[in-house]
PDB file of C-alpha atoms in Angstrom:
ATOM      1  CA  MET I   1       5.572  10.127   6.493  1.00 50.00           C
ATOM      2  CA  ALA I   2       1.904   9.489   7.078  1.00 50.00           C
ATOM      3  CA  THR I   3       0.667   8.929  10.582  1.00 48.00           C
ATOM      4  CA  VAL I   4      -1.297   5.854  11.511  1.00 47.00           C
ATOM      5  CA  ASN I   5      -4.873   6.574  12.570  1.00 49.00           C
ATOM      6  CA  GLU I   6      -7.911   4.417  13.223  1.00 46.00           C
ATOM      7  CA  ASP I   7      -8.951   4.492   9.537  1.00 54.00           C
ATOM      8  CA  ASN I   8      -5.630   2.926   8.489  1.00 50.00           C
ATOM      9  CA  ILE I   9      -5.695   0.027  10.942  1.00 56.00           C
ATOM     10  CA  GLY I  10      -7.128  -3.088   9.328  1.00 72.00           C
ATOM     11  CA  SER I  11      -7.432  -1.608   5.822  1.00 93.00           C
ATOM     12  CA  MET I  12      -5.887  -3.934   3.271  1.00 97.00           C
ATOM     13  CA  VAL I  13      -3.652  -2.630   0.482  1.00 98.00           C
ATOM     14  CA  TRP I  14      -1.494  -4.124  -2.265  1.00 97.00           C
ATOM     15  CA  ILE I  15       2.310  -3.832  -2.452  1.00 97.00           C
ATOM     16  CA  THR I  16       5.108  -5.078  -4.695  1.00 94.00           C
ATOM     17  CA  LYS I  17       8.506  -6.423  -3.662  1.00 92.00           C
ATOM     18  CA  THR I  18      10.454  -3.448  -4.990  1.00 92.00           C
ATOM     19  CA  GLY I  19       7.924  -0.605  -5.156  1.00 93.00           C
ATOM     20  CA  SER I  20       7.764   2.513  -2.996  1.00 96.00           C
ATOM     21  CA  LYS I  21       3.952   2.842  -3.077  1.00 96.00           C
ATOM     22  CA  TYR I  22       0.937   0.904  -1.861  1.00 97.00           C
ATOM     23  CA  HIS I  23      -2.208   0.466  -3.922  1.00 96.00           C
ATOM     24  CA  SER I  24      -5.943   0.134  -3.331  1.00 95.00           C
ATOM     25  CA  HIS I  25      -6.212  -2.383  -6.208  1.00 92.00           C
ATOM     26  CA  GLY I  26      -3.912  -5.270  -7.025  1.00 91.00           C
ATOM     27  CA  ASN I  27      -3.972  -4.431 -10.727  1.00 91.00           C
ATOM     28  CA  CYS I  28      -2.802  -0.804 -10.471  1.00 91.00           C
ATOM     29  CA  GLY I  29       0.385  -0.450 -12.491  1.00 79.00           C
ATOM     30  CA  ASN I  30       2.118  -3.213 -14.409  1.00 82.00           C
ATOM     31  CA  SER I  31       3.375  -5.508 -11.669  1.00 84.00           C
ATOM     32  CA  LYS I  32       2.563  -9.196 -11.918  1.00 87.00           C
ATOM     33  CA  TYR I  33       3.720 -10.000  -8.385  1.00 93.00           C
ATOM     34  CA  VAL I  34       1.756  -8.273  -5.639  1.00 94.00           C
ATOM     35  CA  SER I  35       1.059  -9.052  -1.997  1.00 96.00           C
ATOM     36  CA  GLN I  36      -1.782  -7.897   0.197  1.00 97.00           C
ATOM     37  CA  VAL I  37      -0.915  -6.391   3.591  1.00 98.00           C
ATOM     38  CA  THR I  38      -2.548  -3.986   6.024  1.00 98.00           C
ATOM     39  CA  ARG I  39      -2.139  -0.289   5.321  1.00 97.00           C
ATOM     40  CA  GLU I  40      -0.467  -0.015   8.734  1.00 97.00           C
ATOM     41  CA  SER I  41       2.157  -2.578   7.669  1.00 97.00           C
ATOM     42  CA  ALA I  42       2.761  -0.813   4.339  1.00 98.00           C
ATOM     43  CA  GLU I  43       3.258   2.537   6.069  1.00 98.00           C
ATOM     44  CA  ALA I  44       5.569   0.927   8.644  1.00 98.00           C
ATOM     45  CA  ARG I  45       7.720  -0.184   5.672  1.00 98.00           C
ATOM     46  CA  GLY I  46       7.948   3.439   4.558  1.00 98.00           C
ATOM     47  CA  LEU I  47       5.576   3.075   1.601  1.00 98.00           C
ATOM     48  CA  ASP I  48       3.379   5.963   0.449  1.00 98.00           C
ATOM     49  CA  PRO I  49      -0.066   5.778  -1.211  1.00 98.00           C
ATOM     50  CA  CYS I  50      -0.126   5.538  -5.012  1.00 96.00           C
ATOM     51  CA  SER I  51      -1.221   8.808  -6.621  1.00 96.00           C
ATOM     52  CA  LYS I  52      -3.190   6.915  -9.307  1.00 95.00           C
ATOM     53  CA  CYS I  53      -5.458   4.848  -7.064  1.00 92.00           C
ATOM     54  CA  TYR I  54      -5.617   6.961  -3.880  1.00 91.00           C
TER      55      TYR I  54
END
């Protein structure tokens, strides 16, 4: 699990309801339903960065 550092706090990322990754762009992948949250929040949910856009 990634650790939270100062670079992660406040950075916004995109997530889906059922995915296990977070994305730097809302249009990465095929999902139509995405939400924007902080990277800190995504990592707190146990999500990892997408290998395609990070």
